[in-house]
Amino acid sequence: MVLFADRQDITRIGLMHVASTMECAGECKYVEDKASLIEALTAVPDAIVVLDYTMFDINDLSELLIITQRFGSSHWVLFSDTLSYEFMSRAVATSRQLSIVMKDSPIGEIRSALQYALQYQRYICQRIAEMLLNPPTNDEQQPELANLTKTETEILKLIALGLTTKEIAERRFSSFHTINTHRKNIFRKLSVNNAHEATKLALRAGLVDSAEYYI
């Protein structure tokens, strides 16, 4: 079984179509959150998981690694727009259950990642492999809130306050796509991978008051 933990409809549907053309893929199923993912893995512990880590409700790499260890016969393909160097290097060094391919990778690489995963073998796309071989300098790894635009800073605050992309779009009278694009740019500029990590930076920078955060 292949479990697709990706909340972007267009990419999920495209991936499911690619997987359906492959031998041994078996059943393809969508899981919408961490609870349903764990439930599906409990039923099929050796499933292949295609995960958009940056958009899913897994708090951090430590939690992801705990889940992969719990389901030791599973294999995971991390399929995202952007992942920090620190995240990727630690993920690759810690678990051989994790493959990495980017959403803007050529279709041949995406197909290869799925084929390798179906054989429970790791696959690292060329772009990530080159990045791991040429690590950024310390200056390049330092996240700066100052690099954010006014709009991005406002959206980061809403993310830190726990609002979903849909809720932020409604509050700002914007489209889901527009807010999702801002979200990706924020994560890229801050060198973080998800809302949990972005929130920690916002709290540390004083963008959100801790009393306001814990309401």
Tab-separated table of N, CA and C in Angstrom, residues 33-169:
chain	number	residue	atom	x	y	z
A	33	ASP	N	-4.279	13.596	7.958
A	33	ASP	CA	-3.586	14.132	9.129
A	33	ASP	C	-2.786	13.031	9.809
A	34	LYS	N	-2.037	13.427	10.850
A	34	LYS	CA	-1.150	12.492	11.542
A	34	LYS	C	-1.918	11.317	12.142
A	35	ALA	N	-3.084	11.599	12.712
A	35	ALA	CA	-3.876	10.537	13.349
A	35	ALA	C	-4.292	9.473	12.336
A	36	SER	N	-4.776	9.918	11.161
A	36	SER	CA	-5.201	8.953	10.144
A	36	SER	C	-4.003	8.236	9.526
A	37	LEU	N	-2.849	8.908	9.479
A	37	LEU	CA	-1.626	8.275	8.973
A	37	LEU	C	-1.201	7.134	9.895
A	38	ILE	N	-1.174	7.389	11.192
A	38	ILE	CA	-0.773	6.367	12.153
A	38	ILE	C	-1.779	5.215	12.166
A	39	GLU	N	-3.050	5.535	12.023
A	39	GLU	CA	-4.074	4.488	11.962
A	39	GLU	C	-3.845	3.587	10.752
A	40	ALA	N	-3.537	4.196	9.603
A	40	ALA	CA	-3.295	3.416	8.382
A	40	ALA	C	-2.032	2.570	8.514
A	41	LEU	N	-0.981	3.118	9.131
A	41	LEU	CA	0.255	2.370	9.315
A	41	LEU	C	0.079	1.235	10.316
A	42	THR	N	-0.778	1.430	11.292
A	42	THR	CA	-1.060	0.361	12.256
A	42	THR	C	-1.697	-0.824	11.543
A	43	ALA	N	-2.539	-0.523	10.558
A	43	ALA	CA	-3.198	-1.583	9.788
A	43	ALA	C	-2.241	-2.203	8.779
A	44	VAL	N	-1.373	-1.385	8.173
A	44	VAL	CA	-0.413	-1.870	7.155
A	44	VAL	C	0.975	-1.314	7.510
A	45	PRO	N	1.696	-1.965	8.427
A	45	PRO	CA	2.973	-1.421	8.932
A	45	PRO	C	4.075	-1.280	7.896
A	46	ASP	N	3.977	-2.034	6.789
A	46	ASP	CA	5.038	-1.961	5.777
A	46	ASP	C	4.639	-1.072	4.598
A	47	ALA	N	3.723	-0.148	4.822
A	47	ALA	CA	3.274	0.748	3.757
A	47	ALA	C	4.385	1.707	3.335
A	48	ILE	N	4.260	2.224	2.117
A	48	ILE	CA	5.116	3.299	1.628
A	48	ILE	C	4.379	4.603	1.908
A	49	VAL	N	5.051	5.560	2.520
A	49	VAL	CA	4.428	6.845	2.843
A	49	VAL	C	5.075	7.948	2.015
A	50	VAL	N	4.263	8.659	1.245
A	50	VAL	CA	4.749	9.825	0.500
A	50	VAL	C	4.253	11.041	1.267
A	51	LEU	N	5.175	11.770	1.886
A	51	LEU	CA	4.825	12.812	2.852
A	51	LEU	C	5.306	14.193	2.432
A	52	ASP	N	4.371	15.152	2.396
A	52	ASP	CA	4.756	16.557	2.263
A	52	ASP	C	4.974	17.070	3.683
A	53	TYR	N	6.196	16.981	4.151
A	53	TYR	CA	6.517	17.294	5.546
A	53	TYR	C	6.180	18.734	5.911
A	54	THR	N	6.409	19.678	4.990
A	54	THR	CA	6.214	21.086	5.315
A	54	THR	C	4.750	21.452	5.507
A	55	MET	N	3.827	20.661	4.962
A	55	MET	CA	2.405	20.994	5.045
A	55	MET	C	1.628	20.063	5.964
A	56	PHE	N	2.286	19.052	6.515
A	56	PHE	CA	1.580	18.064	7.325
A	56	PHE	C	1.702	18.420	8.801
A	57	ASP	N	0.876	17.813	9.643
A	57	ASP	CA	0.851	18.171	11.063
A	57	ASP	C	1.792	17.310	11.911
A	58	ILE	N	3.014	17.121	11.414
A	58	ILE	CA	4.076	16.490	12.198
A	58	ILE	C	4.970	17.619	12.687
A	59	ASN	N	5.181	17.709	13.989
A	59	ASN	CA	5.797	18.898	14.588
A	59	ASN	C	7.232	19.148	14.157
A	60	ASP	N	8.050	18.110	14.157
A	60	ASP	CA	9.457	18.304	13.826
A	60	ASP	C	10.080	16.980	13.424
A	61	LEU	N	11.364	17.027	13.087
A	61	LEU	CA	12.045	15.819	12.623
A	61	LEU	C	12.085	14.750	13.714
A	62	SER	N	12.250	15.157	14.949
A	62	SER	CA	12.299	14.180	16.043
A	62	SER	C	11.017	13.358	16.102
A	63	GLU	N	9.877	14.029	15.951
A	63	GLU	CA	8.609	13.304	15.961
A	63	GLU	C	8.501	12.384	14.745
A	64	LEU	N	8.941	12.858	13.587
A	64	LEU	CA	8.913	12.030	12.386
A	64	LEU	C	9.756	10.778	12.581
A	65	LEU	N	10.940	10.941	13.157
A	65	LEU	CA	11.825	9.799	13.367
A	65	LEU	C	11.222	8.797	14.351
A	66	ILE	N	10.520	9.291	15.360
A	66	ILE	CA	9.854	8.393	16.308
A	66	ILE	C	8.807	7.547	15.585
A	67	ILE	N	8.061	8.178	14.686
A	67	ILE	CA	7.023	7.450	13.943
A	67	ILE	C	7.660	6.425	13.009
A	68	THR	N	8.750	6.806	12.333
A	68	THR	CA	9.401	5.849	11.427
A	68	THR	C	9.974	4.671	12.203
A	69	GLN	N	10.503	4.929	13.397
A	69	GLN	CA	11.035	3.838	14.222
A	69	GLN	C	9.916	2.928	14.714
A	70	ARG	N	8.794	3.528	15.033
A	70	ARG	CA	7.642	2.731	15.488
A	70	ARG	C	7.186	1.780	14.389
A	71	PHE	N	7.211	2.265	13.152
A	71	PHE	CA	6.818	1.435	12.005
A	71	PHE	C	8.076	1.159	11.178
A	72	GLY	N	8.916	0.298	11.734
A	72	GLY	CA	10.241	0.058	11.175
A	72	GLY	C	10.266	-0.612	9.819
A	73	SER	N	9.166	-1.216	9.409
A	73	SER	CA	9.135	-1.881	8.099
A	73	SER	C	8.553	-0.981	7.012
A	74	SER	N	8.223	0.252	7.359
A	74	SER	CA	7.695	1.204	6.371
A	74	SER	C	8.848	1.916	5.662
A	75	HIS	N	8.539	2.596	4.573
A	75	HIS	CA	9.526	3.452	3.907
A	75	HIS	C	8.839	4.760	3.559
A	76	TRP	N	9.587	5.867	3.683
A	76	TRP	CA	9.015	7.192	3.529
A	76	TRP	C	9.706	7.967	2.419
A	77	VAL	N	8.900	8.619	1.586
A	77	VAL	CA	9.423	9.533	0.571
A	77	VAL	C	9.017	10.938	0.995
A	78	LEU	N	9.989	11.753	1.390
A	78	LEU	CA	9.709	13.137	1.739
A	78	LEU	C	9.633	13.927	0.443
A	79	PHE	N	8.463	14.481	0.162
A	79	PHE	CA	8.185	15.117	-1.125
A	79	PHE	C	7.683	16.533	-0.838
A	80	SER	N	8.588	17.522	-0.889
A	80	SER	CA	8.242	18.867	-0.447
A	80	SER	C	8.807	19.926	-1.372
A	81	ASP	N	8.349	21.165	-1.152
A	81	ASP	CA	8.846	22.295	-1.939
A	81	ASP	C	10.224	22.731	-1.473
A	82	THR	N	10.404	22.750	-0.158
A	82	THR	CA	11.686	23.203	0.393
A	82	THR	C	11.943	22.543	1.735
A	83	LEU	N	13.181	22.154	1.956
A	83	LEU	CA	13.604	21.561	3.220
A	83	LEU	C	14.956	22.153	3.571
A	84	SER	N	15.171	22.468	4.833
A	84	SER	CA	16.427	23.094	5.230
A	84	SER	C	17.581	22.091	5.167
A	85	TYR	N	18.790	22.627	5.009
A	85	TYR	CA	19.978	21.779	4.981
A	85	TYR	C	20.103	20.990	6.282
A	86	GLU	N	19.883	21.654	7.413
A	86	GLU	CA	19.998	20.997	8.714
A	86	GLU	C	19.046	19.815	8.814
A	87	PHE	N	17.806	20.016	8.349
A	87	PHE	CA	16.808	18.944	8.378
A	87	PHE	C	17.262	17.775	7.516
A	88	MET	N	17.667	18.073	6.285
A	88	MET	CA	18.020	17.004	5.348
A	88	MET	C	19.238	16.215	5.807
A	89	SER	N	20.255	16.928	6.281
A	89	SER	CA	21.472	16.231	6.698
A	89	SER	C	21.202	15.330	7.893
A	90	ARG	N	20.402	15.795	8.826
A	90	ARG	CA	20.078	14.971	9.993
A	90	ARG	C	19.196	13.788	9.597
A	91	ALA	N	18.223	14.035	8.715
A	91	ALA	CA	17.323	12.963	8.283
A	91	ALA	C	18.096	11.853	7.580
A	92	VAL	N	18.978	12.232	6.671
A	92	VAL	CA	19.749	11.250	5.904
A	92	VAL	C	20.694	10.477	6.816
A	93	ALA	N	21.283	11.169	7.788
A	93	ALA	CA	22.243	10.522	8.683
A	93	ALA	C	21.571	9.608	9.703
A	94	THR	N	20.307	9.884	10.011
A	94	THR	CA	19.633	9.172	11.110
A	94	THR	C	18.846	7.956	10.661
A	95	SER	N	18.185	8.049	9.509
A	95	SER	CA	17.285	6.957	9.118
A	95	SER	C	17.407	6.608	7.643
A	96	ARG	N	17.583	5.324	7.365
A	96	ARG	CA	17.617	4.855	5.982
A	96	ARG	C	16.214	4.579	5.457
A	97	GLN	N	15.209	4.820	6.287
A	97	GLN	CA	13.822	4.674	5.840
A	97	GLN	C	13.349	5.895	5.061
A	98	LEU	N	14.158	6.945	5.025
A	98	LEU	CA	13.734	8.209	4.429
A	98	LEU	C	14.395	8.448	3.076
A	99	SER	N	13.573	8.646	2.058
A	99	SER	CA	14.029	9.117	0.755
A	99	SER	C	13.621	10.583	0.639
A	100	ILE	N	14.302	11.330	-0.220
A	100	ILE	CA	13.974	12.748	-0.391
A	100	ILE	C	13.934	13.097	-1.873
A	101	VAL	N	12.826	13.726	-2.284
A	101	VAL	CA	12.707	14.241	-3.644
A	101	VAL	C	11.882	15.517	-3.567
A	102	MET	N	12.205	16.500	-4.392
A	102	MET	CA	11.527	17.790	-4.323
A	102	MET	C	10.368	17.858	-5.318
A	103	LYS	N	9.410	18.730	-5.019
A	103	LYS	CA	8.240	18.843	-5.890
A	103	LYS	C	8.575	19.424	-7.254
A	104	ASP	N	9.707	20.136	-7.349
A	104	ASP	CA	10.101	20.660	-8.655
A	104	ASP	C	11.153	19.785	-9.340
A	105	SER	N	11.357	18.585	-8.807
A	105	SER	CA	12.279	17.637	-9.447
A	105	SER	C	11.688	17.162	-10.772
A	106	PRO	N	12.527	16.768	-11.728
A	106	PRO	CA	12.017	16.218	-12.984
A	106	PRO	C	11.167	14.983	-12.720
A	107	ILE	N	10.203	14.721	-13.581
A	107	ILE	CA	9.296	13.594	-13.388
A	107	ILE	C	10.059	12.276	-13.317
A	108	GLY	N	11.184	12.192	-14.035
A	108	GLY	CA	11.985	10.964	-13.987
A	108	GLY	C	12.512	10.688	-12.588
A	109	GLU	N	12.941	11.745	-11.892
A	109	GLU	CA	13.427	11.571	-10.522
A	109	GLU	C	12.284	11.206	-9.576
A	110	ILE	N	11.132	11.829	-9.766
A	110	ILE	CA	9.980	11.520	-8.909
A	110	ILE	C	9.567	10.063	-9.097
A	111	ARG	N	9.543	9.623	-10.341
A	111	ARG	CA	9.197	8.223	-10.621
A	111	ARG	C	10.245	7.278	-10.015
A	112	SER	N	11.518	7.649	-10.146
A	112	SER	CA	12.580	6.811	-9.577
A	112	SER	C	12.454	6.722	-8.054
A	113	ALA	N	12.113	7.846	-7.417
A	113	ALA	CA	11.949	7.844	-5.958
A	113	ALA	C	10.860	6.868	-5.533
A	114	LEU	N	9.760	6.847	-6.290
A	114	LEU	CA	8.668	5.926	-5.976
A	114	LEU	C	9.081	4.480	-6.242
A	115	GLN	N	9.793	4.254	-7.340
A	115	GLN	CA	10.245	2.895	-7.667
A	115	GLN	C	11.193	2.360	-6.601
A	116	TYR	N	12.127	3.185	-6.166
A	116	TYR	CA	13.048	2.777	-5.101
A	116	TYR	C	12.287	2.487	-3.818
A	117	ALA	N	11.343	3.354	-3.488
A	117	ALA	CA	10.573	3.182	-2.258
A	117	ALA	C	9.796	1.872	-2.265
A	118	LEU	N	9.245	1.513	-3.417
A	118	LEU	CA	8.485	0.266	-3.526
A	118	LEU	C	9.380	-0.954	-3.305
A	119	GLN	N	10.678	-0.756	-3.438
A	119	GLN	CA	11.654	-1.825	-3.155
A	119	GLN	C	12.315	-1.610	-1.790
A	120	TYR	N	11.776	-0.625	-1.031
A	120	TYR	CA	12.286	-0.296	0.310
A	120	TYR	C	13.763	0.099	0.267
A	121	GLN	N	14.090	0.872	-0.762
A	121	GLN	CA	15.446	1.382	-0.912
A	121	GLN	C	15.421	2.911	-0.901
A	122	ARG	N	16.461	3.498	-0.351
A	122	ARG	CA	16.534	4.950	-0.262
A	122	ARG	C	16.833	5.572	-1.618
A	123	TYR	N	16.234	6.761	-1.836
A	123	TYR	CA	16.522	7.542	-3.035
A	123	TYR	C	16.677	9.008	-2.621
A	124	ILE	N	17.767	9.625	-3.036
A	124	ILE	CA	17.988	11.046	-2.789
A	124	ILE	C	18.111	11.734	-4.147
A	125	CYS	N	17.260	12.707	-4.421
A	125	CYS	CA	17.299	13.354	-5.735
A	125	CYS	C	18.611	14.130	-5.904
A	126	GLN	N	18.958	14.425	-7.149
A	126	GLN	CA	20.250	15.030	-7.466
A	126	GLN	C	20.450	16.366	-6.767
A	127	ARG	N	19.422	17.202	-6.759
A	127	ARG	CA	19.546	18.529	-6.149
A	127	ARG	C	19.893	18.437	-4.667
A	128	ILE	N	19.247	17.523	-3.955
A	128	ILE	CA	19.503	17.372	-2.524
A	128	ILE	C	20.871	16.737	-2.296
A	129	ALA	N	21.229	15.761	-3.122
A	129	ALA	CA	22.544	15.129	-2.995
A	129	ALA	C	23.659	16.165	-3.150
A	130	GLU	N	23.508	17.067	-4.126
A	130	GLU	CA	24.517	18.110	-4.344
A	130	GLU	C	24.567	19.075	-3.162
A	131	MET	N	23.408	19.388	-2.593
A	131	MET	CA	23.362	20.286	-1.443
A	131	MET	C	24.048	19.663	-0.232
A	132	LEU	N	23.839	18.364	-0.037
A	132	LEU	CA	24.459	17.684	1.097
A	132	LEU	C	25.973	17.602	0.942
A	133	LEU	N	26.424	17.530	-0.314
A	133	LEU	CA	27.867	17.473	-0.572
A	133	LEU	C	28.516	18.852	-0.498
A	134	ASN	N	27.689	19.912	-0.599
A	134	ASN	CA	28.200	21.278	-0.550
A	134	ASN	C	27.396	22.072	0.469
A	135	PRO	N	27.635	21.818	1.757
A	135	PRO	CA	26.844	22.458	2.812
A	135	PRO	C	26.978	23.975	2.799
A	136	PRO	N	25.895	24.693	3.172
A	136	PRO	CA	25.954	26.158	3.224
A	136	PRO	C	26.862	26.628	4.342
A	137	THR	N	27.339	27.864	4.228
A	137	THR	CA	28.159	28.447	5.284
A	137	THR	C	27.280	28.786	6.475
A	138	ASN	N	27.905	29.094	7.597
A	138	ASN	CA	27.156	29.456	8.794
A	138	ASN	C	26.255	30.655	8.559
A	139	ASP	N	26.759	31.640	7.803
A	139	ASP	CA	25.957	32.827	7.523
A	139	ASP	C	24.715	32.483	6.731
A	140	GLU	N	24.848	31.542	5.792
A	140	GLU	CA	23.717	31.159	4.952
A	140	GLU	C	22.669	30.398	5.749
A	141	GLN	N	23.076	29.774	6.854
A	141	GLN	CA	22.137	28.985	7.634
A	141	GLN	C	21.378	29.811	8.669
A	142	GLN	N	21.785	31.072	8.891
A	142	GLN	CA	21.163	31.890	9.920
A	142	GLN	C	19.845	32.477	9.420
A	143	PRO	N	18.710	32.112	10.016
A	143	PRO	CA	17.432	32.681	9.603
A	143	PRO	C	17.294	34.117	10.109
A	144	GLU	N	16.758	35.003	9.291
A	144	GLU	CA	16.580	36.396	9.685
A	144	GLU	C	15.161	36.828	9.398
A	145	LEU	N	14.424	37.234	10.464
A	145	LEU	CA	13.082	37.749	10.251
A	145	LEU	C	13.117	39.033	9.443
A	146	ALA	N	14.263	39.716	9.472
A	146	ALA	CA	14.394	40.974	8.738
A	146	ALA	C	14.266	40.754	7.238
A	147	ASN	N	14.506	39.545	6.776
A	147	ASN	CA	14.403	39.252	5.343
A	147	ASN	C	12.952	39.141	4.877
A	148	LEU	N	12.031	39.060	5.819
A	148	LEU	CA	10.628	38.912	5.465
A	148	LEU	C	10.024	40.257	5.078
A	149	THR	N	9.095	40.228	4.135
A	149	THR	CA	8.345	41.437	3.802
A	149	THR	C	7.318	41.704	4.896
A	150	LYS	N	6.686	42.862	4.859
A	150	LYS	CA	5.666	43.202	5.850
A	150	LYS	C	4.534	42.185	5.810
A	151	THR	N	4.110	41.823	4.602
A	151	THR	CA	3.025	40.849	4.459
A	151	THR	C	3.433	39.494	5.017
A	152	GLU	N	4.660	39.062	4.713
A	152	GLU	CA	5.142	37.774	5.208
A	152	GLU	C	5.231	37.766	6.724
A	153	THR	N	5.659	38.897	7.305
A	153	THR	CA	5.748	38.988	8.762
A	153	THR	C	4.365	38.875	9.391
A	154	GLU	N	3.376	39.529	8.788
A	154	GLU	CA	2.005	39.455	9.302
A	154	GLU	C	1.466	38.032	9.204
A	155	ILE	N	1.778	37.362	8.109
A	155	ILE	CA	1.301	35.989	7.932
A	155	ILE	C	2.017	35.051	8.884
A	156	LEU	N	3.314	35.272	9.101
A	156	LEU	CA	4.053	34.453	10.066
A	156	LEU	C	3.423	34.556	11.451
A	157	LYS	N	3.023	35.752	11.844
A	157	LYS	CA	2.382	35.926	13.148
A	157	LYS	C	1.095	35.121	13.229
A	158	LEU	N	0.313	35.121	12.167
A	158	LEU	CA	-0.940	34.359	12.157
A	158	LEU	C	-0.656	32.856	12.198
A	159	ILE	N	0.393	32.435	11.511
A	159	ILE	CA	0.793	31.026	11.560
A	159	ILE	C	1.167	30.658	12.989
A	160	ALA	N	1.936	31.536	13.633
A	160	ALA	CA	2.377	31.284	15.008
A	160	ALA	C	1.212	31.243	15.985
A	161	LEU	N	0.139	31.945	15.654
A	161	LEU	CA	-1.045	31.945	16.511
A	161	LEU	C	-1.945	30.735	16.246
A	162	GLY	N	-1.508	29.876	15.335
A	162	GLY	CA	-2.202	28.612	15.126
A	162	GLY	C	-3.228	28.599	14.020
A	163	LEU	N	-3.304	29.655	13.219
A	163	LEU	CA	-4.280	29.677	12.136
A	163	LEU	C	-3.814	28.804	10.966
A	164	THR	N	-4.744	28.128	10.340
A	164	THR	CA	-4.427	27.319	9.171
A	164	THR	C	-4.311	28.225	7.943
A	165	THR	N	-3.790	27.671	6.860
A	165	THR	CA	-3.671	28.445	5.623
A	165	THR	C	-5.039	28.940	5.162
A	166	LYS	N	-6.044	28.104	5.271
A	166	LYS	CA	-7.402	28.484	4.874
A	166	LYS	C	-7.924	29.621	5.744
A	167	GLU	N	-7.695	29.534	7.048
A	167	GLU	CA	-8.172	30.575	7.962
A	167	GLU	C	-7.461	31.902	7.716
A	168	ILE	N	-6.156	31.833	7.424
A	168	ILE	CA	-5.407	33.058	7.129
A	168	ILE	C	-5.924	33.696	5.845
A	169	ALA	N	-6.200	32.867	4.849
A	169	ALA	CA	-6.727	33.370	3.579
A	169	ALA	C	-8.062	34.086	3.787
